Amino acid sequence: MEKLKKAILVYNPKSGNANTILSNFDLITTKLLEKGITLTLYSISWDYDLLTEILKNEKYDILILSGGDGTLSRCLSELYSKNIEFPEVAIFPTGTSNDFAKALKIEENIENWIEKITDKTAKYVDFGLINGKTVFLSSYAGGLFTKISYNTDKTLKKTFGKVAYYINGLGELTNIKTFDLDIVLDGNETIKEKAILYAILNGKSVGGFENVIDEASMNDGFMDILIVKSIENPLDIPKIIIDLMNSNLTNNDYIRTLQAKKCEIKKVSEEIDVSIDGEEGENMDVTIEFISGKLKVFC
């Protein structure tokens, strides 16, 4: 008999659609076992988390991560910080914010998620690394709208999904803050802008907007940097949002896009909000680099 593969499914009971995992656990287990894969279920508790100890002491071929972008990046950060080699990763996007899964074209269908594991081959995907230790998969952002992802009521997000973010974001349009952005690209090119938003992207999607940077790739080793400059006329804001949604950035004078393998962002002297894969971050000096050839994802 061929040796069985081992998978561990990590799910966050507090994420947007965690009940999807529990109500379909028999389906997941059966489908995987038909392909020679045994399954262990692991529920995350941030007060009592032994995931790194489990993966340090027991070999798993496949790590299935269920939740939103924040849950995924936190799990991988823990493994990276403990120098634990990543198993091949499968994603069950059950959170409210699933930009990473969208960028990988992972559908909102549990049978499709299972088929990715049973019928597809895992491929290398880039990830971002903050100050040499914190992993992010989708975005690192500061300024306008970045607070929405972690400041929107969880019940509202579960009920209304993406719409909740947009409803909560309307209030920010009445209080736009301009700040001095100072970024050094690949150690030699300095970018200084009066800005209202910056975002370091891995792929095309961020904050519910899809195809923000149409030519962005998730396996070229480069980060895509989006800067929205200070807006002199508030009446121009709707056009910026429309251009973001329609991937029409090259025709908007307020928007600047850049590429780099590594960047240094100086702490912004003004008070701004920062998000890391939709979770609250800190306004501080950061060095961000993109890592290739270490993370394989079924997609």
Tab-separated table of N, CA and C in Angstrom, residues 62-156:
chain	number	residue	atom	x	y	z
A	62	ILE	N	0.973	18.533	4.129
A	62	ILE	CA	0.098	19.618	3.672
A	62	ILE	C	-0.435	20.389	4.874
A	63	LEU	N	-0.329	21.700	4.811
A	63	LEU	CA	-0.885	22.587	5.832
A	63	LEU	C	-2.068	23.317	5.213
A	64	ILE	N	-3.283	23.009	5.669
A	64	ILE	CA	-4.485	23.669	5.159
A	64	ILE	C	-4.843	24.796	6.118
A	65	LEU	N	-4.845	26.018	5.610
A	65	LEU	CA	-5.138	27.182	6.442
A	65	LEU	C	-6.507	27.736	6.066
A	66	SER	N	-7.405	27.752	7.040
A	66	SER	CA	-8.746	28.269	6.827
A	66	SER	C	-8.921	29.565	7.602
A	67	GLY	N	-9.434	30.595	6.916
A	67	GLY	CA	-9.633	31.891	7.547
A	67	GLY	C	-9.409	32.999	6.548
A	68	GLY	N	-9.267	34.209	7.038
A	68	GLY	CA	-8.982	35.341	6.177
A	68	GLY	C	-7.495	35.580	6.052
A	69	ASP	N	-7.123	36.651	5.361
A	69	ASP	CA	-5.705	36.964	5.130
A	69	ASP	C	-4.931	37.063	6.433
A	70	GLY	N	-5.538	37.689	7.452
A	70	GLY	CA	-4.838	37.867	8.728
A	70	GLY	C	-4.504	36.551	9.406
A	71	THR	N	-5.447	35.610	9.385
A	71	THR	CA	-5.216	34.292	9.987
A	71	THR	C	-4.082	33.570	9.273
A	72	LEU	N	-4.095	33.619	7.945
A	72	LEU	CA	-3.051	32.950	7.161
A	72	LEU	C	-1.675	33.510	7.479
A	73	SER	N	-1.551	34.835	7.452
A	73	SER	CA	-0.234	35.448	7.642
A	73	SER	C	0.271	35.248	9.067
A	74	ARG	N	-0.638	35.261	10.061
A	74	ARG	CA	-0.197	35.032	11.442
A	74	ARG	C	0.362	33.624	11.612
A	75	CYS	N	-0.316	32.636	11.032
A	75	CYS	CA	0.172	31.250	11.139
A	75	CYS	C	1.547	31.103	10.493
A	76	LEU	N	1.710	31.645	9.294
A	76	LEU	CA	2.989	31.513	8.592
A	76	LEU	C	4.096	32.315	9.282
A	77	SER	N	3.739	33.449	9.884
A	77	SER	CA	4.733	34.227	10.642
A	77	SER	C	5.269	33.425	11.819
A	78	GLU	N	4.368	32.722	12.507
A	78	GLU	CA	4.790	31.900	13.643
A	78	GLU	C	5.772	30.821	13.201
A	79	LEU	N	5.454	30.165	12.095
A	79	LEU	CA	6.344	29.107	11.592
A	79	LEU	C	7.677	29.694	11.142
A	80	TYR	N	7.631	30.815	10.433
A	80	TYR	CA	8.858	31.435	9.927
A	80	TYR	C	9.760	31.871	11.082
A	81	SER	N	9.160	32.463	12.122
A	81	SER	CA	9.959	32.956	13.249
A	81	SER	C	10.637	31.830	14.024
A	82	LYS	N	10.036	30.620	13.954
A	82	LYS	CA	10.620	29.456	14.638
A	82	LYS	C	11.474	28.615	13.689
A	83	ASN	N	11.701	29.159	12.484
A	83	ASN	CA	12.543	28.483	11.486
A	83	ASN	C	12.004	27.099	11.129
A	84	ILE	N	10.686	26.974	11.065
A	84	ILE	CA	10.037	25.725	10.680
A	84	ILE	C	9.712	25.792	9.188
A	85	GLU	N	10.189	24.840	8.443
A	85	GLU	CA	9.965	24.821	6.997
A	85	GLU	C	8.480	24.685	6.699
A	86	PHE	N	7.992	25.492	5.748
A	86	PHE	CA	6.581	25.434	5.397
A	86	PHE	C	6.260	24.120	4.686
A	87	PRO	N	5.225	23.382	5.138
A	87	PRO	CA	4.691	22.306	4.285
A	87	PRO	C	4.043	22.949	3.064
A	88	GLU	N	3.624	22.150	2.102
A	88	GLU	CA	2.816	22.701	1.014
A	88	GLU	C	1.506	23.212	1.610
A	89	VAL	N	1.088	24.393	1.177
A	89	VAL	CA	-0.037	25.080	1.816
A	89	VAL	C	-1.268	25.073	0.913
A	90	ALA	N	-2.411	24.747	1.496
A	90	ALA	CA	-3.703	24.893	0.828
A	90	ALA	C	-4.504	25.950	1.579
A	91	ILE	N	-5.324	26.705	0.861
A	91	ILE	CA	-6.080	27.794	1.467
A	91	ILE	C	-7.568	27.531	1.337
A	92	PHE	N	-8.264	27.584	2.468
A	92	PHE	CA	-9.716	27.573	2.499
A	92	PHE	C	-10.135	28.983	2.930
A	93	PRO	N	-10.489	29.858	1.989
A	93	PRO	CA	-10.719	31.274	2.306
A	93	PRO	C	-12.063	31.528	2.975
A	94	THR	N	-12.117	31.314	4.290
A	94	THR	CA	-13.372	31.440	5.034
A	94	THR	C	-13.466	32.753	5.803
A	95	GLY	N	-12.510	33.659	5.624
A	95	GLY	CA	-12.581	34.945	6.294
A	95	GLY	C	-13.409	35.939	5.505
A	96	THR	N	-13.550	37.145	6.057
A	96	THR	CA	-14.266	38.197	5.333
A	96	THR	C	-13.364	38.842	4.297
A	97	SER	N	-12.078	38.979	4.641
A	97	SER	CA	-11.102	39.537	3.704
A	97	SER	C	-10.221	38.406	3.184
A	98	ASN	N	-10.339	38.112	1.890
A	98	ASN	CA	-9.604	36.990	1.286
A	98	ASN	C	-8.892	37.445	0.015
A	99	ASP	N	-8.163	38.556	0.105
A	99	ASP	CA	-7.498	39.104	-1.076
A	99	ASP	C	-6.462	38.138	-1.649
A	100	PHE	N	-5.746	37.437	-0.770
A	100	PHE	CA	-4.710	36.509	-1.234
A	100	PHE	C	-5.340	35.385	-2.055
A	101	ALA	N	-6.428	34.830	-1.563
A	101	ALA	CA	-7.114	33.752	-2.283
A	101	ALA	C	-7.678	34.254	-3.615
A	102	LYS	N	-8.220	35.474	-3.606
A	102	LYS	CA	-8.756	36.031	-4.845
A	102	LYS	C	-7.656	36.196	-5.884
A	103	ALA	N	-6.508	36.664	-5.435
A	103	ALA	CA	-5.393	36.860	-6.357
A	103	ALA	C	-4.938	35.529	-6.961
A	104	LEU	N	-5.093	34.445	-6.200
A	104	LEU	CA	-4.724	33.113	-6.684
A	104	LEU	C	-5.877	32.429	-7.423
A	105	LYS	N	-7.000	33.168	-7.571
A	105	LYS	CA	-8.185	32.648	-8.270
A	105	LYS	C	-8.756	31.402	-7.592
A	106	ILE	N	-8.735	31.405	-6.278
A	106	ILE	CA	-9.365	30.329	-5.509
A	106	ILE	C	-10.830	30.708	-5.307
A	107	GLU	N	-11.715	29.857	-5.764
A	107	GLU	CA	-13.136	30.183	-5.773
A	107	GLU	C	-13.762	30.046	-4.381
A	108	GLU	N	-14.979	30.566	-4.236
A	108	GLU	CA	-15.709	30.470	-2.973
A	108	GLU	C	-16.578	29.211	-2.990
A	109	ASN	N	-15.912	28.070	-3.039
A	109	ASN	CA	-16.614	26.803	-3.168
A	109	ASN	C	-15.769	25.723	-2.515
A	110	ILE	N	-16.308	25.059	-1.494
A	110	ILE	CA	-15.497	24.132	-0.713
A	110	ILE	C	-15.035	22.927	-1.530
A	111	GLU	N	-15.838	22.472	-2.477
A	111	GLU	CA	-15.398	21.350	-3.310
A	111	GLU	C	-14.235	21.770	-4.199
A	112	ASN	N	-14.246	23.032	-4.636
A	112	ASN	CA	-13.124	23.560	-5.406
A	112	ASN	C	-11.863	23.613	-4.558
A	113	TRP	N	-12.002	23.984	-3.275
A	113	TRP	CA	-10.840	24.041	-2.386
A	113	TRP	C	-10.216	22.653	-2.233
A	114	ILE	N	-11.081	21.657	-2.076
A	114	ILE	CA	-10.586	20.289	-1.905
A	114	ILE	C	-9.892	19.807	-3.183
A	115	GLU	N	-10.498	20.126	-4.345
A	115	GLU	CA	-9.921	19.713	-5.628
A	115	GLU	C	-8.539	20.333	-5.861
A	116	LYS	N	-8.307	21.528	-5.331
A	116	LYS	CA	-6.980	22.141	-5.454
A	116	LYS	C	-5.921	21.225	-4.856
A	117	ILE	N	-6.271	20.585	-3.735
A	117	ILE	CA	-5.324	19.690	-3.049
A	117	ILE	C	-5.217	18.355	-3.774
A	118	THR	N	-6.348	17.796	-4.175
A	118	THR	CA	-6.345	16.435	-4.722
A	118	THR	C	-5.948	16.377	-6.195
A	119	ASP	N	-6.193	17.471	-6.949
A	119	ASP	CA	-5.992	17.412	-8.398
A	119	ASP	C	-4.955	18.394	-8.944
A	120	LYS	N	-4.466	19.290	-8.107
A	120	LYS	CA	-3.513	20.295	-8.572
A	120	LYS	C	-2.150	20.098	-7.923
A	121	THR	N	-1.150	20.766	-8.488
A	121	THR	CA	0.202	20.750	-7.939
A	121	THR	C	0.481	22.089	-7.278
A	122	ALA	N	1.068	22.062	-6.090
A	122	ALA	CA	1.391	23.308	-5.389
A	122	ALA	C	2.472	24.076	-6.155
A	123	LYS	N	2.309	25.394	-6.223
A	123	LYS	CA	3.245	26.253	-6.961
A	123	LYS	C	3.857	27.291	-6.028
A	124	TYR	N	5.068	27.711	-6.354
A	124	TYR	CA	5.731	28.725	-5.540
A	124	TYR	C	5.020	30.066	-5.665
A	125	VAL	N	4.850	30.721	-4.526
A	125	VAL	CA	4.221	32.036	-4.463
A	125	VAL	C	5.078	32.924	-3.556
A	126	ASP	N	5.245	34.192	-3.947
A	126	ASP	CA	5.999	35.132	-3.128
A	126	ASP	C	5.228	35.478	-1.856
A	127	PHE	N	5.972	35.936	-0.842
A	127	PHE	CA	5.329	36.557	0.312
A	127	PHE	C	6.195	37.715	0.797
A	128	GLY	N	5.568	38.649	1.487
A	128	GLY	CA	6.297	39.786	2.037
A	128	GLY	C	6.814	39.468	3.422
A	129	LEU	N	7.946	40.085	3.777
A	129	LEU	CA	8.554	39.882	5.095
A	129	LEU	C	8.891	41.245	5.683
A	130	ILE	N	8.351	41.513	6.867
A	130	ILE	CA	8.529	42.804	7.531
A	130	ILE	C	9.581	42.671	8.617
A	131	ASN	N	10.631	43.490	8.505
A	131	ASN	CA	11.722	43.511	9.494
A	131	ASN	C	12.268	42.118	9.788
A	132	GLY	N	12.291	41.284	8.755
A	132	GLY	CA	12.925	39.970	8.854
A	132	GLY	C	12.160	38.928	9.627
A	133	LYS	N	10.889	39.234	10.039
A	133	LYS	CA	10.211	38.253	10.891
A	133	LYS	C	8.708	38.092	10.644
A	134	THR	N	8.025	39.137	10.231
A	134	THR	CA	6.567	39.056	10.102
A	134	THR	C	6.165	38.868	8.651
A	135	VAL	N	5.441	37.792	8.389
A	135	VAL	CA	4.996	37.456	7.034
A	135	VAL	C	3.702	38.198	6.709
A	136	PHE	N	3.608	38.736	5.489
A	136	PHE	CA	2.300	39.140	4.980
A	136	PHE	C	2.148	38.587	3.568
A	137	LEU	N	0.909	38.278	3.221
A	137	LEU	CA	0.628	37.586	1.970
A	137	LEU	C	-0.005	38.477	0.917
A	138	SER	N	-0.763	39.466	1.351
A	138	SER	CA	-1.527	40.275	0.423
A	138	SER	C	-1.081	41.729	0.391
A	139	SER	N	-1.077	42.394	1.555
A	139	SER	CA	-0.780	43.831	1.541
A	139	SER	C	-0.263	44.348	2.873
A	140	TYR	N	0.549	45.400	2.749
A	140	TYR	CA	0.981	46.219	3.883
A	140	TYR	C	0.645	47.645	3.487
A	141	ALA	N	-0.176	48.327	4.283
A	141	ALA	CA	-0.680	49.627	3.831
A	141	ALA	C	-0.759	50.628	4.970
A	142	GLY	N	-0.690	51.915	4.609
A	142	GLY	CA	-0.813	52.984	5.592
A	142	GLY	C	-1.593	54.148	5.024
A	143	GLY	N	-2.378	54.798	5.901
A	143	GLY	CA	-3.118	55.977	5.469
A	143	GLY	C	-4.599	55.730	5.326
A	144	LEU	N	-5.220	56.413	4.386
A	144	LEU	CA	-6.668	56.397	4.183
A	144	LEU	C	-7.194	54.980	3.961
A	145	PHE	N	-8.277	54.659	4.636
A	145	PHE	CA	-9.018	53.390	4.502
A	145	PHE	C	-8.356	52.199	5.190
A	146	THR	N	-7.084	52.293	5.601
A	146	THR	CA	-6.414	51.094	6.132
A	146	THR	C	-6.990	50.645	7.472
A	147	LYS	N	-7.609	51.556	8.200
A	147	LYS	CA	-8.187	51.214	9.504
A	147	LYS	C	-9.476	50.397	9.368
A	148	ILE	N	-10.111	50.509	8.213
A	148	ILE	CA	-11.434	49.906	8.031
A	148	ILE	C	-11.408	48.395	8.253
A	149	SER	N	-10.381	47.730	7.727
A	149	SER	CA	-10.360	46.272	7.737
A	149	SER	C	-10.367	45.693	9.147
A	150	TYR	N	-9.690	46.367	10.097
A	150	TYR	CA	-9.657	45.813	11.445
A	150	TYR	C	-10.559	46.566	12.426
A	151	ASN	N	-11.221	47.623	11.957
A	151	ASN	CA	-12.052	48.432	12.843
A	151	ASN	C	-13.543	48.269	12.540
A	152	THR	N	-13.861	47.408	11.588
A	152	THR	CA	-15.258	47.161	11.253
A	152	THR	C	-15.796	46.041	12.138
A	153	ASP	N	-16.952	46.248	12.705
A	153	ASP	CA	-17.554	45.290	13.623
A	153	ASP	C	-17.638	43.892	12.993
A	154	LYS	N	-17.188	42.877	13.762
A	154	LYS	CA	-17.137	41.506	13.233
A	154	LYS	C	-18.522	40.993	12.825
A	155	THR	N	-19.546	41.330	13.608
A	155	THR	CA	-20.900	40.899	13.272
A	155	THR	C	-21.359	41.536	11.973
A	156	LEU	N	-21.021	42.826	11.802
A	156	LEU	CA	-21.362	43.534	10.572
A	156	LEU	C	-20.676	42.882	9.379
